[in-house]
CSV table of C-alpha atoms in Angstrom, one decimal:
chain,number,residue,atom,x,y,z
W,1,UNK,CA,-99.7,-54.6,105.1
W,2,UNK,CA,-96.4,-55.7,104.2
W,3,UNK,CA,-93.9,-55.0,107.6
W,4,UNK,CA,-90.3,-53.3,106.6
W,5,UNK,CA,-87.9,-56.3,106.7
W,6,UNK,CA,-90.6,-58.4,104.1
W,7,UNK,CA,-89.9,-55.6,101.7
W,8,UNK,CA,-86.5,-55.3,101.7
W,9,UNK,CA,-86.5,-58.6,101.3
W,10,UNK,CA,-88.9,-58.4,98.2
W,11,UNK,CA,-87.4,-55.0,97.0
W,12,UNK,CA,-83.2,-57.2,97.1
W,13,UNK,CA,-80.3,-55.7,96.6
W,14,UNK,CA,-80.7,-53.5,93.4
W,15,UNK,CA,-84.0,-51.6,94.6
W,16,UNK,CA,-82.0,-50.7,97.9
W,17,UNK,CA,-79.1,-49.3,96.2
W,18,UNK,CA,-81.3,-47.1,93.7
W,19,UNK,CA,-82.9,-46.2,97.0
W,20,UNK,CA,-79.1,-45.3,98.3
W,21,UNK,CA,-78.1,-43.5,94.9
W,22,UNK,CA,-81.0,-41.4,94.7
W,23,UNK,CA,-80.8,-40.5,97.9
W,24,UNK,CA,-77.2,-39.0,97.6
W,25,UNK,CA,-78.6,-36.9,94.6
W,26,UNK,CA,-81.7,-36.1,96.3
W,27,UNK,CA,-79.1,-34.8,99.8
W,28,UNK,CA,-76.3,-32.7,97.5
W,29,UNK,CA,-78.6,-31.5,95.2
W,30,UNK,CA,-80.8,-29.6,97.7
W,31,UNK,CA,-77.5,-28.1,99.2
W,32,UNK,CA,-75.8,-27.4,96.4
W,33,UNK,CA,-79.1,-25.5,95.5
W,34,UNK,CA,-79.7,-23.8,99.3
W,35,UNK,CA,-76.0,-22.9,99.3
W,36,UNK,CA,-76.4,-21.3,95.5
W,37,UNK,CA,-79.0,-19.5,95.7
W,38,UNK,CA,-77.3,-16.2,98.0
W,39,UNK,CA,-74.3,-16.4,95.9
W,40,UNK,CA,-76.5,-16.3,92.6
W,41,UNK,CA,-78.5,-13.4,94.5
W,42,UNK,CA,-75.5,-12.0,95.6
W,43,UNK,CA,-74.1,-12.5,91.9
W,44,UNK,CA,-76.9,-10.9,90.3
W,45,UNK,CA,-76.9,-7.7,92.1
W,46,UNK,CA,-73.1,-7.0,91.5
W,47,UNK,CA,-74.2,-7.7,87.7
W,48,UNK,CA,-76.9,-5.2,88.1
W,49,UNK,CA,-74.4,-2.8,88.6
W,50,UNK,CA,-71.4,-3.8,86.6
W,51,UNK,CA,-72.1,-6.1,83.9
W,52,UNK,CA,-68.4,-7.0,83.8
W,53,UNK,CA,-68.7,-9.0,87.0
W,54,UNK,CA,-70.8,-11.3,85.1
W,55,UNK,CA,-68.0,-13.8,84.3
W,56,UNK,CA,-66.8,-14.1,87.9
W,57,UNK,CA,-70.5,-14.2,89.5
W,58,UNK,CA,-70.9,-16.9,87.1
W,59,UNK,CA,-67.7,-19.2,88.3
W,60,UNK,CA,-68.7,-18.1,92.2
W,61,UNK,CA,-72.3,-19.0,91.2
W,62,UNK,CA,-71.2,-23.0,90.5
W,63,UNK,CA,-68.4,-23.5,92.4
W,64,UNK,CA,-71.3,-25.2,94.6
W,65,UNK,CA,-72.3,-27.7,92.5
W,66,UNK,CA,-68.9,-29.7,93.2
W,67,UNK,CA,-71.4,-30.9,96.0
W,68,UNK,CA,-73.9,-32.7,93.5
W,69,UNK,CA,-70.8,-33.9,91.5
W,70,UNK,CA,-69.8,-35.7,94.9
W,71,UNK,CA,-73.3,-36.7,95.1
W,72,UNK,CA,-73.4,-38.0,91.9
W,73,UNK,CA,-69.9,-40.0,92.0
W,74,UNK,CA,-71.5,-41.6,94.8
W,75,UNK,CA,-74.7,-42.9,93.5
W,76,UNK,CA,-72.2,-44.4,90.2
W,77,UNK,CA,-70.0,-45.9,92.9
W,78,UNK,CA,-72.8,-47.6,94.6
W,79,UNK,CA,-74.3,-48.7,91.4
N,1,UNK,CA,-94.3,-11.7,97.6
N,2,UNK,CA,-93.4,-8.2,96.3
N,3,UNK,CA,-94.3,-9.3,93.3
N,4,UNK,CA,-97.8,-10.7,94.4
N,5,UNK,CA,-98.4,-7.2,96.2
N,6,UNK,CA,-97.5,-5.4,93.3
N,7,UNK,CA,-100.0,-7.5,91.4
N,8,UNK,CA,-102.6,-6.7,94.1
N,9,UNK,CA,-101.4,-2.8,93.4
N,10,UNK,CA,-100.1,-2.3,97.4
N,11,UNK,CA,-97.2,-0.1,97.6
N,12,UNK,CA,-94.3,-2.7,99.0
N,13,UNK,CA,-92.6,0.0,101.4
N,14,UNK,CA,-96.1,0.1,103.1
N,15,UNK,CA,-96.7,-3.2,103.2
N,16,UNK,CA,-93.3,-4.1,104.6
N,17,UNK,CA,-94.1,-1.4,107.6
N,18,UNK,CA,-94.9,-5.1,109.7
N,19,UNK,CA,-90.9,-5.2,109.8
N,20,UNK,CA,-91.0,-8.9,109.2
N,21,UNK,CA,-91.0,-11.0,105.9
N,22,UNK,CA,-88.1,-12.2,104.0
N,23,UNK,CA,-85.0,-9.9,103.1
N,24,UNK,CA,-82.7,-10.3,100.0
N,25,UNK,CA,-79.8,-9.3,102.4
N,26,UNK,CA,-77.2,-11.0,99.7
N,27,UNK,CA,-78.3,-9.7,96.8
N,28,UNK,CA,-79.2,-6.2,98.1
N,29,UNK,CA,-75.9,-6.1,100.3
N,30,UNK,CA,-73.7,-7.1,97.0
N,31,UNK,CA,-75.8,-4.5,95.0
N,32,UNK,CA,-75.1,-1.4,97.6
N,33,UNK,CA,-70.9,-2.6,97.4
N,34,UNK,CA,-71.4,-2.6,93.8
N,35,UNK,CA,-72.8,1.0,94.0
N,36,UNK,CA,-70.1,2.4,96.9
N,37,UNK,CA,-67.6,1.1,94.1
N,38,UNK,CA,-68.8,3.6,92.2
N,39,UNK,CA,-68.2,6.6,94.2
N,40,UNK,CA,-65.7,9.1,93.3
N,41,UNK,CA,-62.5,8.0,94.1
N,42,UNK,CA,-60.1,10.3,96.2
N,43,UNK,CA,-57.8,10.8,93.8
N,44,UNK,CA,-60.6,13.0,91.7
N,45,UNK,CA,-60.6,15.5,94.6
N,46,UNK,CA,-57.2,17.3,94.0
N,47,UNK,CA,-58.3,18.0,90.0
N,48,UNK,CA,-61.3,19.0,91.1
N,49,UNK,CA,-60.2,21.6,93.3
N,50,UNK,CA,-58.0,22.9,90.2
N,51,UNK,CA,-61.3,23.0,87.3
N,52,UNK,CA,-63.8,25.8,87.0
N,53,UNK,CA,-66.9,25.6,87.9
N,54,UNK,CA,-68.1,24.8,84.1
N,55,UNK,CA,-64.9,22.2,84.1
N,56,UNK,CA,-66.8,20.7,87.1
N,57,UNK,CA,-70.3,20.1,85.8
N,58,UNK,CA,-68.8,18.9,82.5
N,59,UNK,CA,-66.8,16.2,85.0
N,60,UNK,CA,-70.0,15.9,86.7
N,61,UNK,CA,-72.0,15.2,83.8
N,62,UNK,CA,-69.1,13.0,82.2
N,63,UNK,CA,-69.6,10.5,85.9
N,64,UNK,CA,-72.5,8.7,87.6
N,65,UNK,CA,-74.6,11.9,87.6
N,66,UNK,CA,-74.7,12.2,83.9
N,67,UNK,CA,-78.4,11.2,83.5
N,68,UNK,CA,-79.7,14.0,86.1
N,69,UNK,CA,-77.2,16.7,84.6
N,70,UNK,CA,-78.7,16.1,81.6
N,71,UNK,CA,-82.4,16.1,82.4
N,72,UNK,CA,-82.2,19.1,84.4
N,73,UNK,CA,-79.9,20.7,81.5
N,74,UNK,CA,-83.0,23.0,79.9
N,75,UNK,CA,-84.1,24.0,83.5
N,76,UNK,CA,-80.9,25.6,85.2
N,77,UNK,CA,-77.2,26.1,84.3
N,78,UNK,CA,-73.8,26.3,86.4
N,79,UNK,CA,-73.7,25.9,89.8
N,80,UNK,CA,-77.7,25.7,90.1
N,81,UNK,CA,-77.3,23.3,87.7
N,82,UNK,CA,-75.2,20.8,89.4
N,83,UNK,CA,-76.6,21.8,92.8
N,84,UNK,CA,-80.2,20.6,91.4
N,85,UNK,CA,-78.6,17.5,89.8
N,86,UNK,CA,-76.8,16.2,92.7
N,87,UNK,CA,-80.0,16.6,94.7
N,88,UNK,CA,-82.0,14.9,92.4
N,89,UNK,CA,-79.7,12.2,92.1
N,90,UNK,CA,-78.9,12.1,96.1
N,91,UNK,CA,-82.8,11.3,96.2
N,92,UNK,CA,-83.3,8.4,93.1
N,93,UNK,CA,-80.5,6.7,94.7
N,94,UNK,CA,-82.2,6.4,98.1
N,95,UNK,CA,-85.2,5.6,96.4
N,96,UNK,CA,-83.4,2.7,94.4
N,97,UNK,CA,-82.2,1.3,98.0
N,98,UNK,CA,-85.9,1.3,99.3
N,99,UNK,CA,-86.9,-0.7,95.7
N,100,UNK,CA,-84.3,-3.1,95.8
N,101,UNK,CA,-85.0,-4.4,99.6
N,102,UNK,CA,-87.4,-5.7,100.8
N,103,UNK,CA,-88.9,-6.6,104.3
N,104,UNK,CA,-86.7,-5.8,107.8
N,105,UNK,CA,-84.3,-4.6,105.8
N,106,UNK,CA,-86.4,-2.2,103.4
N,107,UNK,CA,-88.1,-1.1,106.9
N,108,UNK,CA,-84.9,-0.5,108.7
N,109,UNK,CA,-83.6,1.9,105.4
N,110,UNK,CA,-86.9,3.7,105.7
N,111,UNK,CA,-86.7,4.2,108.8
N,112,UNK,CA,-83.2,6.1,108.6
N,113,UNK,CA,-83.6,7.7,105.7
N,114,UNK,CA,-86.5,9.8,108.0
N,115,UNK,CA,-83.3,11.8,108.3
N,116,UNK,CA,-84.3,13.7,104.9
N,117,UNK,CA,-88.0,14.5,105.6
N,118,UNK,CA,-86.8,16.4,108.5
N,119,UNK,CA,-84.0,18.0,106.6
N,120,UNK,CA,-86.8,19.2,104.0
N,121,UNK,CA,-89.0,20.1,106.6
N,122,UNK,CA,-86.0,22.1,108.5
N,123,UNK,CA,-85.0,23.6,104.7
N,124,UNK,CA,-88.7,24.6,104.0
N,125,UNK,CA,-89.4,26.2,107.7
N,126,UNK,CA,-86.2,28.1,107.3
N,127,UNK,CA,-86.4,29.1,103.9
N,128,UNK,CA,-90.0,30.6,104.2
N,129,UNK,CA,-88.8,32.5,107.6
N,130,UNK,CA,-86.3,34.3,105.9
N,131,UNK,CA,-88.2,34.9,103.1
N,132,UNK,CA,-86.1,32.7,100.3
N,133,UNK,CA,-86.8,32.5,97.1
N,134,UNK,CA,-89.5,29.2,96.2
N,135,UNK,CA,-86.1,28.7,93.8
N,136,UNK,CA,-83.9,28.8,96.5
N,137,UNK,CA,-85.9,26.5,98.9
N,138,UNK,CA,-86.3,24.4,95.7
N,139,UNK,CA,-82.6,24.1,95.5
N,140,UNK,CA,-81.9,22.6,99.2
N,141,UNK,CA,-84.5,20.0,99.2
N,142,UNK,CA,-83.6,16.1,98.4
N,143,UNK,CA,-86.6,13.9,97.9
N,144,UNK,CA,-85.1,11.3,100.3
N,145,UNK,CA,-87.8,9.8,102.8
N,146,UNK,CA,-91.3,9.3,101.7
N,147,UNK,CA,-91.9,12.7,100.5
N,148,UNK,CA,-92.3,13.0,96.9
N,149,UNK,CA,-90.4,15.9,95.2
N,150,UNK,CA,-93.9,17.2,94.0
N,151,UNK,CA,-95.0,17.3,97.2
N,152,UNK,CA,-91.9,19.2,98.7
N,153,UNK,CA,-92.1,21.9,95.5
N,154,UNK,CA,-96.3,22.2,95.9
N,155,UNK,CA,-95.3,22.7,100.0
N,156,UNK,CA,-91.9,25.2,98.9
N,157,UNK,CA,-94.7,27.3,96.8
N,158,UNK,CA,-96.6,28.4,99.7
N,159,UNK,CA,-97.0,31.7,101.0
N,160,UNK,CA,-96.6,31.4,104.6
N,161,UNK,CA,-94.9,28.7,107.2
N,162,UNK,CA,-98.0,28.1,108.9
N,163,UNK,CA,-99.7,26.8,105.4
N,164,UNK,CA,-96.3,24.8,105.3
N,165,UNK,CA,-97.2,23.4,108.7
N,166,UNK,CA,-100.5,22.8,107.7
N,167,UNK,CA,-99.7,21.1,104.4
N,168,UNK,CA,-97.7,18.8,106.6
N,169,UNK,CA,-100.8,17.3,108.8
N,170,UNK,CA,-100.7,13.7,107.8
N,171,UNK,CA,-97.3,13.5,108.9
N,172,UNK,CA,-95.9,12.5,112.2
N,173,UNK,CA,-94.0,15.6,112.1
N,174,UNK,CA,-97.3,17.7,113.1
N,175,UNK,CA,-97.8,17.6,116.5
N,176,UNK,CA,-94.4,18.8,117.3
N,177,UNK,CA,-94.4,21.5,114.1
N,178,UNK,CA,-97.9,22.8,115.9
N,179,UNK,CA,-95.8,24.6,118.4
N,180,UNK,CA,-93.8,26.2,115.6
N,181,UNK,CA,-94.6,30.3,116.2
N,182,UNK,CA,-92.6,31.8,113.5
N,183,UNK,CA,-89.6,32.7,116.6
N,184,UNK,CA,-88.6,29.4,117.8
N,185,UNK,CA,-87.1,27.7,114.9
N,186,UNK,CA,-84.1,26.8,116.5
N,187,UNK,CA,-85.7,24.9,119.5
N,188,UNK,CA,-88.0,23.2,116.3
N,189,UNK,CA,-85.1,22.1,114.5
N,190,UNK,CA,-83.5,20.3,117.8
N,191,UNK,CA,-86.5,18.7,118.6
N,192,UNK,CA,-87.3,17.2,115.2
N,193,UNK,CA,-83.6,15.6,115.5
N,194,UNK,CA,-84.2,14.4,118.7
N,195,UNK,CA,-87.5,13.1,117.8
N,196,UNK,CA,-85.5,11.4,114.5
N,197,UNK,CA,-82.8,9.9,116.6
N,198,UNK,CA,-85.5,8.1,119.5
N,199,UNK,CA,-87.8,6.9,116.7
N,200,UNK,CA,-84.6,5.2,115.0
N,201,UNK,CA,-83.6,3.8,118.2
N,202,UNK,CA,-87.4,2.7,119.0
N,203,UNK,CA,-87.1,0.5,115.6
N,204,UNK,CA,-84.0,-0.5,116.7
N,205,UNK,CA,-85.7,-1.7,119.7
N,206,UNK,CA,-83.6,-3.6,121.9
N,207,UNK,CA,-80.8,-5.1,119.7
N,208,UNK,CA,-80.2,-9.0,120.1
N,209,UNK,CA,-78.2,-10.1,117.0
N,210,UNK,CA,-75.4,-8.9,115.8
N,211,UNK,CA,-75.7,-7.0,113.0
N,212,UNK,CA,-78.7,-5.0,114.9
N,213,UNK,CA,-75.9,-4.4,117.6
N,214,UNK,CA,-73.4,-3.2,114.8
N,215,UNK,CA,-76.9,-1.1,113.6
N,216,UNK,CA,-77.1,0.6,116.8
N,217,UNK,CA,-73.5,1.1,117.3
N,218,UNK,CA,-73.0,3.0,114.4
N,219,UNK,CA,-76.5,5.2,114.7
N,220,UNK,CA,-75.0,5.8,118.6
N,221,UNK,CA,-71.4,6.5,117.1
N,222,UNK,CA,-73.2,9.4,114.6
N,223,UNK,CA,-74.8,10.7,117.7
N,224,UNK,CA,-72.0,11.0,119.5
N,225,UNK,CA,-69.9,12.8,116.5
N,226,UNK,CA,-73.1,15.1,116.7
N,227,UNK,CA,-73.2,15.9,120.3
N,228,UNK,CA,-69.4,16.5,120.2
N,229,UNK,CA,-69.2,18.8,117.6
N,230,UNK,CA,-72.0,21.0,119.1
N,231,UNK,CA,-70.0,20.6,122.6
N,232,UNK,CA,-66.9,21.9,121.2
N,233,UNK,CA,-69.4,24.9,119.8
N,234,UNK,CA,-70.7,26.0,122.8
N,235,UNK,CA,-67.4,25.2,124.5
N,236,UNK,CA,-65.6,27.1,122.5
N,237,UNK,CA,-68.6,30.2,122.7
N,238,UNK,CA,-67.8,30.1,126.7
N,239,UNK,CA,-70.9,28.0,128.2
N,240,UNK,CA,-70.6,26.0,131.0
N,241,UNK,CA,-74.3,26.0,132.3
N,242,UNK,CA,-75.6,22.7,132.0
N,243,UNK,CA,-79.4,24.3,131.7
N,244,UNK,CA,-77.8,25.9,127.9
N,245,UNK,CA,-76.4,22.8,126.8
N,246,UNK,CA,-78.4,19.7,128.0
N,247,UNK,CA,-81.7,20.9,125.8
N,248,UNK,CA,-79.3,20.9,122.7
N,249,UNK,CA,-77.4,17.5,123.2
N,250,UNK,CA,-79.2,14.1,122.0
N,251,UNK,CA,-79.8,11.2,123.5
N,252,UNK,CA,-78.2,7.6,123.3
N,253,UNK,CA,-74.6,8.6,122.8
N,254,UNK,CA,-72.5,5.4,122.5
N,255,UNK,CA,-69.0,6.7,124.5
N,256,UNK,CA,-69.5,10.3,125.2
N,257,UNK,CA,-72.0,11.1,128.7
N,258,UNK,CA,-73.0,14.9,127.6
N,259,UNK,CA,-74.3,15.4,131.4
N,260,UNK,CA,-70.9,15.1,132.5
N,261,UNK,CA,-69.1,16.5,129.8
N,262,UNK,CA,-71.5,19.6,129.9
N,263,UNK,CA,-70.2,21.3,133.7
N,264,UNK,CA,-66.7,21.6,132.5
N,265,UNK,CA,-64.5,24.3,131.5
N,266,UNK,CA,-62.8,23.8,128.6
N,267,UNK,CA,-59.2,22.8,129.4
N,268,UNK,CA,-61.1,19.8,131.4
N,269,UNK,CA,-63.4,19.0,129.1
N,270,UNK,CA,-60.0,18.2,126.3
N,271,UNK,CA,-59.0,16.0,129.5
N,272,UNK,CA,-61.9,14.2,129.3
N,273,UNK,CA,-62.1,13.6,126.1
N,274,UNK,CA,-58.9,12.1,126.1
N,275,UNK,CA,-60.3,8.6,127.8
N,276,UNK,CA,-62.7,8.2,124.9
N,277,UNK,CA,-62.1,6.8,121.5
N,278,UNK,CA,-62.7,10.3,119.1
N,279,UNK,CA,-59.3,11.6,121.3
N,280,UNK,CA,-57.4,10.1,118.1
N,281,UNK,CA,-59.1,10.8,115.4
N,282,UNK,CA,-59.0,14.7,116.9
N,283,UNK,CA,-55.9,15.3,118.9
N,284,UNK,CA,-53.9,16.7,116.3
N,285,UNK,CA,-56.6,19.8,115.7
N,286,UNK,CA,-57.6,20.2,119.1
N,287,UNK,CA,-54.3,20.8,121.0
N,288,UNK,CA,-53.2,24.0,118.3
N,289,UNK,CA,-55.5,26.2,119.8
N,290,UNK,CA,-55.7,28.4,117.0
N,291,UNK,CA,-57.6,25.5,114.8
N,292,UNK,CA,-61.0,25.7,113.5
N,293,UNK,CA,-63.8,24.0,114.2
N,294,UNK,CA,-64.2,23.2,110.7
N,295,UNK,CA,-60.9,21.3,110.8
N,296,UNK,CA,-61.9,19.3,113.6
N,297,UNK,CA,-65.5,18.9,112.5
N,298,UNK,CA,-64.0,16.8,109.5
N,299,UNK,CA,-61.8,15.2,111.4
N,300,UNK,CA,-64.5,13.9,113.3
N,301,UNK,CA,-66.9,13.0,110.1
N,302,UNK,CA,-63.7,11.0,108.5
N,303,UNK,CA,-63.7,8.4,111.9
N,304,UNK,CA,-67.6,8.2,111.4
N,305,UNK,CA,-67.2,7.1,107.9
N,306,UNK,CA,-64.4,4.9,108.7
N,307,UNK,CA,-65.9,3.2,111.0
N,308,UNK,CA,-68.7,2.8,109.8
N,309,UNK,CA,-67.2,0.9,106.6
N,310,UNK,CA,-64.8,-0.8,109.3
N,311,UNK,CA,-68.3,-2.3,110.9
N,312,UNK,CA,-69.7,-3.0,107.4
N,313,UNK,CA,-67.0,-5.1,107.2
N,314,UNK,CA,-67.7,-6.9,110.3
N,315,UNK,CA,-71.6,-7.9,109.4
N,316,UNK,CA,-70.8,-8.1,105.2
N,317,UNK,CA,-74.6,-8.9,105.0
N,318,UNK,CA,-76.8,-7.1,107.3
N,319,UNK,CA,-78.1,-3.1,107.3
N,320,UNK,CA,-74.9,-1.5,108.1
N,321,UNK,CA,-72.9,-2.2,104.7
N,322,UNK,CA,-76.5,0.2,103.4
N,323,UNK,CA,-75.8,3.0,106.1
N,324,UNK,CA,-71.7,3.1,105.1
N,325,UNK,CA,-73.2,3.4,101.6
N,326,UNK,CA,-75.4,6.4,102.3
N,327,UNK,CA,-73.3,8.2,104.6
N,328,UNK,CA,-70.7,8.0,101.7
N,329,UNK,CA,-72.7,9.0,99.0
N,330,UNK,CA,-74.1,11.4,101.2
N,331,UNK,CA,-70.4,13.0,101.9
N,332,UNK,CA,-69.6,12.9,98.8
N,333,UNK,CA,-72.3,15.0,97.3
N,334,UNK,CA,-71.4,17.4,99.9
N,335,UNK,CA,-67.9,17.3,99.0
N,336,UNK,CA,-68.9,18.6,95.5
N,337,UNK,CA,-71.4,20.7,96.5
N,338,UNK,CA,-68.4,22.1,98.7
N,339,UNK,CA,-66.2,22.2,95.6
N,340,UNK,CA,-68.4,24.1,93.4
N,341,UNK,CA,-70.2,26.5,95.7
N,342,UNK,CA,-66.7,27.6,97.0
N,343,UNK,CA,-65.4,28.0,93.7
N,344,UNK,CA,-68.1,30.2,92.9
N,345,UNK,CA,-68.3,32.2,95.6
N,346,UNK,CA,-64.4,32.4,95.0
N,347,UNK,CA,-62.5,30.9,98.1
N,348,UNK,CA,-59.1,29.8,98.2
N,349,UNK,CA,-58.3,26.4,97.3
N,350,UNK,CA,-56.8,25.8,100.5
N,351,UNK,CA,-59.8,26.6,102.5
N,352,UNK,CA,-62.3,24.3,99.9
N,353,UNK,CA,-60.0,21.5,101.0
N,354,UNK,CA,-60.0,22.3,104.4
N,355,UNK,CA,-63.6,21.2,104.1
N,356,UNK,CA,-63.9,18.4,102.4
N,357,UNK,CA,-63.9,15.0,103.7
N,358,UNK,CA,-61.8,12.6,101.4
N,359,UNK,CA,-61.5,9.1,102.3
């Protein structure tokens, strides 16, 4: 059983910054997802009613994903 | 999970009776605003009040209610026609609101929509002790609740109210209906509200969050608009007697205390109602002394409904946005129903309007 600091020391810098990418992915995605989800609900059942509310459910529907782009911008600047 | 238990062939509204599991408050909550949007808007009142009856169920059948006007178009015409439509669609929309929710909140919306079994059950007492016609009956019931309109028509065709009481066994309606004797109707009818209001508040329960608090404030608020408008009945017919007017008030009044209000003479009990928040909504009817009650019980209606979309505001995602929707849809029907059976029966325009409740 290899102890933490021997494999960060066999994993060097690269591994630990794919570990640091993915994890900004992995943390925006899953909010940008929990805070979508009511609004896509939310969205939905205006729709259900009035199909002309699709286009703005839609746009209210992403604007949450600006969170994973922020995610993502980080894990290309830490690359 | 609904859909697992409709796989499994359970009936979701009686599954949910646990009043826990998951509730779609946002897509639900969005789906009811999405509906109130639809509701006649005020300015459809004053041309209204200036078509014919036939102009009305063509402008009926022309908005939201098109669907029932036209599947009820073979059975009746005029006014029956519309009257039957609006029922019909009064009840499919509370039945959409128990399909689209689910869990607390489907169990909370049940739970106030008990309102209409008891209005059937009143309708059907009443109608078969003054010996209306099954059509008649027929024409007052709305299938709201868990009462299925087959079941209301199979219980509207019987001979007798005691085989009505009897048909109504398996409900929790019975043991109160049991003392039913064919010459109390009126104590019958008081008790089934009370025993509607202290159920609601019993699923209530205690309220901790805030959109149960907002829940109870508005059920107490409609309580109070109750209690007040029977007060200024009785008032106005001379009792004073707390012994008349206490067995007639219900319980769990949010600013008015009945008990006290109840010993006063009249002139005292205006003065009292001054401290408490209806006093603006009312003041303008109730100091011409020559006003009717019908004025003021509108007035009083019009600061129920605006406050209760004023709290629906307050908790955007919770039950009350639901009860602001079905005390509006509610009112409205009644505002047509107003519309049209006054026209028919040939009142002044003046007096229709006197009646209605526009917001």
């Amino acid at each position: 059983m290899a102890d933490i600091g021997t494999l960060t020391t066999l994993m060097g810098d690269a591994g630990l910054k794919a570990i640091g990418a993915g994890l900004a992915i992995a943390g925006t995605g899953l909010a940008s997802g929990w805070a979508e989800k009511d609004i896509g609900s939310a969205a939905i059942g205006a729709m259900a009613e009035n199909e002309a509310l699709f286009g703005k459910g839609l746009i209210l529907t992403v604007i949450p994903e600006t969170i994973v782009i922020f995610g993502l911008v980080v894990a290309l600047l830490i690359k | 999970m609904r859909l697992l238990e409709r796989f499994r062939g359970k009936k979701p509204s009686q599954s949910d009776k646990n009043k826990k599991g998951n509730s779609n408050y946002a897509y639900a909550a969005t789906r009811v605003r999405a509906m109130k949007s639809k509701l006649l808007p005020k300015e459809s009142y004053p041309r209204l009040l200036n078509m014919g009856i036939d102009e009305i169920t063509r402008f009926i059948q022309e908005s939201e209610y098109k669907n029932d006007v036209d599947e009820l178009a073979m059975k009746y015409s005029g006014g029956d026609l519309a009257e039957h439509a609006l029922n019909r669609n009064l009840a499919l929309t509370y039945d959409k609101l128990g399909r689209i929710t689910t869990g607390e909140l489907n169990y909370l919306i049940s739970a106030y929509l008990k309102r209409y079994e008891i209005w059937n059950v009143k309708t059907l007492l009443r109608g078969k002790l003054y010996n209306a016609s099954v059509e008649d009956i027929l024409e007052s019931l709305i299938a709201g609740g868990q009462f299925t309109y087959t079941f209301l028509s199979e219980l509207a065709a019987k001979a007798t109210y005691q085989e009505i009481v009897d048909g109504l066994r398996k409900t929790e309606y019975y043991p109160l209906l049991q003392k039913f004797d064919g010459t109390n109707l009126a104590y019958i009818e008081n008790e089934l509200d009370k025993v509607y209001y202290s159920s609601l508040f019993e699923v209530i329960g205690e309220p901790k969050s805030k959109d149960r608090k907002l829940f109870a404030r508005v059920v107490a608020l409609e309580v109070d608009v109750k209690n007040l408008s029977t007060l200024f009945r009785l008032k106005k017919a001379g009792l004073e007697h707390p012994d008349q007017i206490m067995p007639l008030m219900i319980e769990g009044g949010l600013d008015l205390r009945p008990e006290k209000l109840a010993v006063l003479p009249y002139d005292e009990f205006i003065n009292q109602l001054q401290k408490t928040q209806y006093w603006d909504a009312i003041s303008s009817v109730v100091i011409q002394d020559t006003a009717s009650l019908t004025a003021l019980e509108s007035r009083l209606t019009r600061y129920y409904l605006e406050s209760a979309t004023t709290f629906s505001h307050a908790s955007p995602l919770s039950i009350v946005p639901f009860m602001d929707y079905i005390i509006h849809k509610n009112n409205e029907v009644t505002n047509l129903r107003i519309i049209f059976r006054g026209k028919e029966a040939g009142l002044d325009d003046n007096l229709i309007k006197d009646q209605l409740v526009v917001i």
